[in-house]
Amino acid sequence: MMDPPWQLATANPTRGVSLGYSQLTDQSIADLPIPKLQKNGFLFVWVINAKYQWTLEQFKKWGYEFVDEIVWVKVTNSRRLAKSHGFYLQHAKEVCLVGRRGEKPPGMSDKAVGSDIIFAPRRGQSQKPTEIYELIEEMVPGGKYLEIFARKNNLRDYWVSVGNE
């Protein structure tokens, strides 16, 4: 799984939002040696709207087939939509694209598991819901799990976490 530090490309890219991390160009992300990491398995990539199509094209270049997407609907503690910044609309969701490479990984169930929608509270900056980790672990029990661009607030047992923090 990865949550790339996308480079925002507008005249005023952060529009008053403090990102708190360095951004990477599309080429820097494309140059990651993702195909060397696995022959058979899944790649989960969190995307911003502007990088949705780019990521689908990158899946092909890395040798992955797009198979699904997961939508995280961000809610407050009182279960209301947690709207935040967006370019045209206020965003209350994040999307994670799912690609598959090769055969299904060992241990993977033949049945669909979980849901493609996660309702979970918004937490710290770039902090993903624990439900995404649980879903991946349920899809491939006993698998090998790697998070690229991990942050301290996303550390999880049995996962290898790679990132600036």
PDB file of C-alpha atoms in Angstrom:
ATOM      1  CA  MET A   1       0.000   0.000   0.000  1.00  0.00           C
ATOM      2  CA  MET A   2       1.193   3.500  -0.684  1.00  0.00           C
ATOM      3  CA  ASP A   3       0.017   7.031  -0.103  1.00  0.00           C
ATOM      4  CA  PRO A   4       2.342   9.029  -2.367  1.00  0.00           C
ATOM      5  CA  PRO A   5       3.169  12.622  -1.467  1.00  0.00           C
ATOM      6  CA  TRP A   6       1.577  13.911  -4.664  1.00  0.00           C
ATOM      7  CA  GLN A   7       2.840  17.167  -6.081  1.00  0.00           C
ATOM      8  CA  LEU A   8      -0.120  19.510  -6.331  1.00  0.00           C
ATOM      9  CA  ALA A   9      -0.211  21.411  -9.600  1.00  0.00           C
ATOM     10  CA  THR A  10      -2.192  24.623  -9.407  1.00  0.00           C
ATOM     11  CA  ALA A  11      -1.259  28.272  -9.124  1.00  0.00           C
ATOM     12  CA  ASN A  12      -2.018  28.104  -5.412  1.00  0.00           C
ATOM     13  CA  PRO A  13      -1.534  24.351  -4.754  1.00  0.00           C
ATOM     14  CA  THR A  14      -2.222  24.130  -1.040  1.00  0.00           C
ATOM     15  CA  ARG A  15      -4.874  26.872  -0.900  1.00  0.00           C
ATOM     16  CA  GLY A  16      -4.237  27.536   2.758  1.00  0.00           C
ATOM     17  CA  VAL A  17      -3.596  23.908   3.723  1.00  0.00           C
ATOM     18  CA  SER A  18      -0.314  23.163   5.463  1.00  0.00           C
ATOM     19  CA  LEU A  19       0.867  19.820   4.078  1.00  0.00           C
ATOM     20  CA  GLY A  20       3.686  19.178   6.546  1.00  0.00           C
ATOM     21  CA  TYR A  21       5.649  16.964   4.132  1.00  0.00           C
ATOM     22  CA  SER A  22       7.704  17.199   0.948  1.00  0.00           C
ATOM     23  CA  GLN A  23       6.008  16.392  -2.339  1.00  0.00           C
ATOM     24  CA  LEU A  24       7.286  14.202  -5.185  1.00  0.00           C
ATOM     25  CA  THR A  25       6.933  14.698  -8.917  1.00  0.00           C
ATOM     26  CA  ASP A  26       4.988  12.189 -10.970  1.00  0.00           C
ATOM     27  CA  GLN A  27       8.264  11.037 -12.527  1.00  0.00           C
ATOM     28  CA  SER A  28       9.814  10.363  -9.122  1.00  0.00           C
ATOM     29  CA  ILE A  29       6.819   8.209  -8.186  1.00  0.00           C
ATOM     30  CA  ALA A  30       6.840   6.466 -11.587  1.00  0.00           C
ATOM     31  CA  ASP A  31      10.534   5.625 -11.114  1.00  0.00           C
ATOM     32  CA  LEU A  32       9.890   3.649  -7.927  1.00  0.00           C
ATOM     33  CA  PRO A  33      10.926   0.008  -8.464  1.00  0.00           C
ATOM     34  CA  ILE A  34       7.434  -1.274  -7.651  1.00  0.00           C
ATOM     35  CA  PRO A  35       7.597  -4.213 -10.114  1.00  0.00           C
ATOM     36  CA  LYS A  36      10.638  -5.592  -8.247  1.00  0.00           C
ATOM     37  CA  LEU A  37       8.684  -5.837  -4.988  1.00  0.00           C
ATOM     38  CA  GLN A  38       6.278  -8.622  -5.945  1.00  0.00           C
ATOM     39  CA  LYS A  39       5.348 -11.059  -8.666  1.00  0.00           C
ATOM     40  CA  ASN A  40       1.905 -11.959  -7.352  1.00  0.00           C
ATOM     41  CA  GLY A  41      -0.119  -9.626  -5.218  1.00  0.00           C
ATOM     42  CA  PHE A  42      -1.996  -6.405  -4.795  1.00  0.00           C
ATOM     43  CA  LEU A  43      -1.044  -2.763  -4.870  1.00  0.00           C
ATOM     44  CA  PHE A  44      -3.241  -0.287  -3.006  1.00  0.00           C
ATOM     45  CA  VAL A  45      -2.605   3.367  -3.934  1.00  0.00           C
ATOM     46  CA  TRP A  46      -4.320   6.318  -2.252  1.00  0.00           C
ATOM     47  CA  VAL A  47      -5.019   8.950  -4.909  1.00  0.00           C
ATOM     48  CA  ILE A  48      -6.092  12.532  -5.127  1.00  0.00           C
ATOM     49  CA  ASN A  49      -8.604  13.395  -7.852  1.00  0.00           C
ATOM     50  CA  ALA A  50      -5.955  14.945 -10.099  1.00  0.00           C
ATOM     51  CA  LYS A  51      -3.875  11.714 -10.025  1.00  0.00           C
ATOM     52  CA  TYR A  52      -6.657   9.140 -10.511  1.00  0.00           C
ATOM     53  CA  GLN A  53      -6.132   8.630 -14.260  1.00  0.00           C
ATOM     54  CA  TRP A  54      -2.355   8.937 -13.946  1.00  0.00           C
ATOM     55  CA  THR A  55      -2.343   6.123 -11.378  1.00  0.00           C
ATOM     56  CA  LEU A  56      -4.454   3.864 -13.597  1.00  0.00           C
ATOM     57  CA  GLU A  57      -1.919   4.367 -16.398  1.00  0.00           C
ATOM     58  CA  GLN A  58       0.959   3.785 -13.984  1.00  0.00           C
ATOM     59  CA  PHE A  59      -0.581   0.502 -12.834  1.00  0.00           C
ATOM     60  CA  LYS A  60      -0.210  -0.766 -16.426  1.00  0.00           C
ATOM     61  CA  LYS A  61       3.397   0.423 -16.656  1.00  0.00           C
ATOM     62  CA  TRP A  62       4.228  -1.363 -13.397  1.00  0.00           C
ATOM     63  CA  GLY A  63       2.475  -4.531 -14.632  1.00  0.00           C
ATOM     64  CA  TYR A  64      -0.697  -4.299 -12.547  1.00  0.00           C
ATOM     65  CA  GLU A  65      -4.289  -4.683 -13.645  1.00  0.00           C
ATOM     66  CA  PHE A  66      -6.795  -2.295 -12.063  1.00  0.00           C
ATOM     67  CA  VAL A  67      -9.335  -4.455 -10.183  1.00  0.00           C
ATOM     68  CA  ASP A  68     -11.238  -2.243  -7.746  1.00  0.00           C
ATOM     69  CA  GLU A  69     -11.309   0.864  -5.595  1.00  0.00           C
ATOM     70  CA  ILE A  70     -11.972   1.529  -1.948  1.00  0.00           C
ATOM     71  CA  VAL A  71     -13.628   4.733  -0.795  1.00  0.00           C
ATOM     72  CA  TRP A  72     -12.973   6.052   2.691  1.00  0.00           C
ATOM     73  CA  VAL A  73     -15.864   8.277   3.740  1.00  0.00           C
ATOM     74  CA  LYS A  74     -14.488  10.531   6.442  1.00  0.00           C
ATOM     75  CA  VAL A  75     -16.787  11.172   9.349  1.00  0.00           C
ATOM     76  CA  THR A  76     -16.619  13.164  12.552  1.00  0.00           C
ATOM     77  CA  ASN A  77     -17.013  11.614  15.993  1.00  0.00           C
ATOM     78  CA  SER A  78     -20.717  12.450  15.754  1.00  0.00           C
ATOM     79  CA  ARG A  79     -20.880  10.469  12.460  1.00  0.00           C
ATOM     80  CA  ARG A  80     -21.367  13.529  10.232  1.00  0.00           C
ATOM     81  CA  LEU A  81     -19.399  13.978   7.033  1.00  0.00           C
ATOM     82  CA  ALA A  82     -15.973  15.436   7.752  1.00  0.00           C
ATOM     83  CA  LYS A  83     -15.656  17.834   4.831  1.00  0.00           C
ATOM     84  CA  SER A  84     -12.346  19.381   4.025  1.00  0.00           C
ATOM     85  CA  HIS A  85     -10.540  21.190   1.231  1.00  0.00           C
ATOM     86  CA  GLY A  86     -11.051  20.404  -2.426  1.00  0.00           C
ATOM     87  CA  PHE A  87     -10.621  22.276  -5.676  1.00  0.00           C
ATOM     88  CA  TYR A  88     -14.248  22.378  -6.870  1.00  0.00           C
ATOM     89  CA  LEU A  89     -16.079  20.625  -4.037  1.00  0.00           C
ATOM     90  CA  GLN A  90     -15.357  20.069  -0.380  1.00  0.00           C
ATOM     91  CA  HIS A  91     -13.994  16.566  -0.005  1.00  0.00           C
ATOM     92  CA  ALA A  92     -15.360  14.119   2.543  1.00  0.00           C
ATOM     93  CA  LYS A  93     -13.687  11.046   1.064  1.00  0.00           C
ATOM     94  CA  GLU A  94     -10.432   9.541  -0.132  1.00  0.00           C
ATOM     95  CA  VAL A  95     -10.039   6.894  -2.804  1.00  0.00           C
ATOM     96  CA  CYS A  96      -7.638   3.963  -2.793  1.00  0.00           C
ATOM     97  CA  LEU A  97      -7.160   2.236  -6.154  1.00  0.00           C
ATOM     98  CA  VAL A  98      -6.474  -1.506  -6.120  1.00  0.00           C
ATOM     99  CA  GLY A  99      -4.297  -3.232  -8.695  1.00  0.00           C
ATOM    100  CA  ARG A 100      -3.348  -6.899  -9.002  1.00  0.00           C
ATOM    101  CA  ARG A 101      -0.226  -8.389 -10.507  1.00  0.00           C
ATOM    102  CA  GLY A 102       0.217 -12.035 -11.438  1.00  0.00           C
ATOM    103  CA  GLU A 103      -1.670 -14.829  -9.726  1.00  0.00           C
ATOM    104  CA  LYS A 104      -3.583 -14.453  -6.505  1.00  0.00           C
ATOM    105  CA  PRO A 105      -1.240 -14.469  -3.511  1.00  0.00           C
ATOM    106  CA  PRO A 106      -0.909 -17.629  -1.383  1.00  0.00           C
ATOM    107  CA  GLY A 107      -3.553 -17.788   1.339  1.00  0.00           C
ATOM    108  CA  MET A 108      -5.962 -15.482  -0.427  1.00  0.00           C
ATOM    109  CA  SER A 109      -9.604 -16.442  -0.005  1.00  0.00           C
ATOM    110  CA  ASP A 110     -11.695 -17.319  -3.050  1.00  0.00           C
ATOM    111  CA  LYS A 111     -14.529 -15.233  -1.605  1.00  0.00           C
ATOM    112  CA  ALA A 112     -14.786 -11.458  -1.659  1.00  0.00           C
ATOM    113  CA  VAL A 113     -14.123  -9.987   1.758  1.00  0.00           C
ATOM    114  CA  GLY A 114     -14.917  -6.691   3.366  1.00  0.00           C
ATOM    115  CA  SER A 115     -16.502  -3.740   1.648  1.00  0.00           C
ATOM    116  CA  ASP A 116     -15.325  -1.192  -0.862  1.00  0.00           C
ATOM    117  CA  ILE A 117     -16.536   1.574   1.453  1.00  0.00           C
ATOM    118  CA  ILE A 118     -14.989   2.443   4.795  1.00  0.00           C
ATOM    119  CA  PHE A 119     -16.800   4.828   7.146  1.00  0.00           C
ATOM    120  CA  ALA A 120     -14.203   6.004   9.645  1.00  0.00           C
ATOM    121  CA  PRO A 121     -13.199   9.174  11.465  1.00  0.00           C
ATOM    122  CA  ARG A 122     -10.666  11.543  10.004  1.00  0.00           C
ATOM    123  CA  ARG A 123      -7.582  11.522  12.204  1.00  0.00           C
ATOM    124  CA  GLY A 124      -4.095  13.029  11.909  1.00  0.00           C
ATOM    125  CA  GLN A 125      -2.687  14.343   8.642  1.00  0.00           C
ATOM    126  CA  SER A 126      -2.205  11.494   6.146  1.00  0.00           C
ATOM    127  CA  GLN A 127      -3.302   9.000   8.796  1.00  0.00           C
ATOM    128  CA  LYS A 128      -5.314   6.277   7.140  1.00  0.00           C
ATOM    129  CA  PRO A 129      -8.124   4.372   8.839  1.00  0.00           C
ATOM    130  CA  THR A 130      -7.151   1.129  10.576  1.00  0.00           C
ATOM    131  CA  GLU A 131      -9.935  -0.527   8.579  1.00  0.00           C
ATOM    132  CA  ILE A 132      -7.796  -0.423   5.403  1.00  0.00           C
ATOM    133  CA  TYR A 133      -5.085  -2.494   7.095  1.00  0.00           C
ATOM    134  CA  GLU A 134      -7.685  -4.909   8.458  1.00  0.00           C
ATOM    135  CA  LEU A 135      -9.242  -5.274   5.003  1.00  0.00           C
ATOM    136  CA  ILE A 136      -5.891  -6.029   3.354  1.00  0.00           C
ATOM    137  CA  GLU A 137      -4.995  -8.521   6.080  1.00  0.00           C
ATOM    138  CA  GLU A 138      -8.384 -10.209   5.646  1.00  0.00           C
ATOM    139  CA  MET A 139      -7.920 -10.414   1.873  1.00  0.00           C
ATOM    140  CA  VAL A 140      -4.522 -12.069   2.216  1.00  0.00           C
ATOM    141  CA  PRO A 141      -4.264 -13.709   5.654  1.00  0.00           C
ATOM    142  CA  GLY A 142      -0.681 -14.271   6.742  1.00  0.00           C
ATOM    143  CA  GLY A 143       0.579 -12.274   3.774  1.00  0.00           C
ATOM    144  CA  LYS A 144       3.597 -10.026   3.518  1.00  0.00           C
ATOM    145  CA  TYR A 145       2.536  -6.428   4.007  1.00  0.00           C
ATOM    146  CA  LEU A 146       4.452  -3.305   2.989  1.00  0.00           C
ATOM    147  CA  GLU A 147       3.514   0.344   3.309  1.00  0.00           C
ATOM    148  CA  ILE A 148       5.473   2.804   1.204  1.00  0.00           C
ATOM    149  CA  PHE A 149       5.470   6.462   2.289  1.00  0.00           C
ATOM    150  CA  ALA A 150       4.478   5.340   5.766  1.00  0.00           C
ATOM    151  CA  ARG A 151       4.293   7.842   8.577  1.00  0.00           C
ATOM    152  CA  LYS A 152       4.654   7.314  12.308  1.00  0.00           C
ATOM    153  CA  ASN A 153       0.920   7.576  12.833  1.00  0.00           C
ATOM    154  CA  ASN A 154       0.308   4.675  10.404  1.00  0.00           C
ATOM    155  CA  LEU A 155       2.637   2.048  11.915  1.00  0.00           C
ATOM    156  CA  ARG A 156       1.068  -1.391  12.285  1.00  0.00           C
ATOM    157  CA  ASP A 157       2.246  -4.755  13.618  1.00  0.00           C
ATOM    158  CA  TYR A 158       3.363  -7.249  10.952  1.00  0.00           C
ATOM    159  CA  TRP A 159       3.790  -4.541   8.336  1.00  0.00           C
ATOM    160  CA  VAL A 160       7.073  -3.282   6.940  1.00  0.00           C
ATOM    161  CA  SER A 161       6.813   0.503   6.913  1.00  0.00           C
ATOM    162  CA  VAL A 162       9.057   2.606   4.681  1.00  0.00           C
ATOM    163  CA  GLY A 163       8.988   6.392   4.724  1.00  0.00           C
ATOM    164  CA  ASN A 164      10.595   9.576   5.929  1.00  0.00           C
ATOM    165  CA  GLU A 165       9.267   9.048   9.437  1.00  0.00           C
TER     166      GLU A 165
END
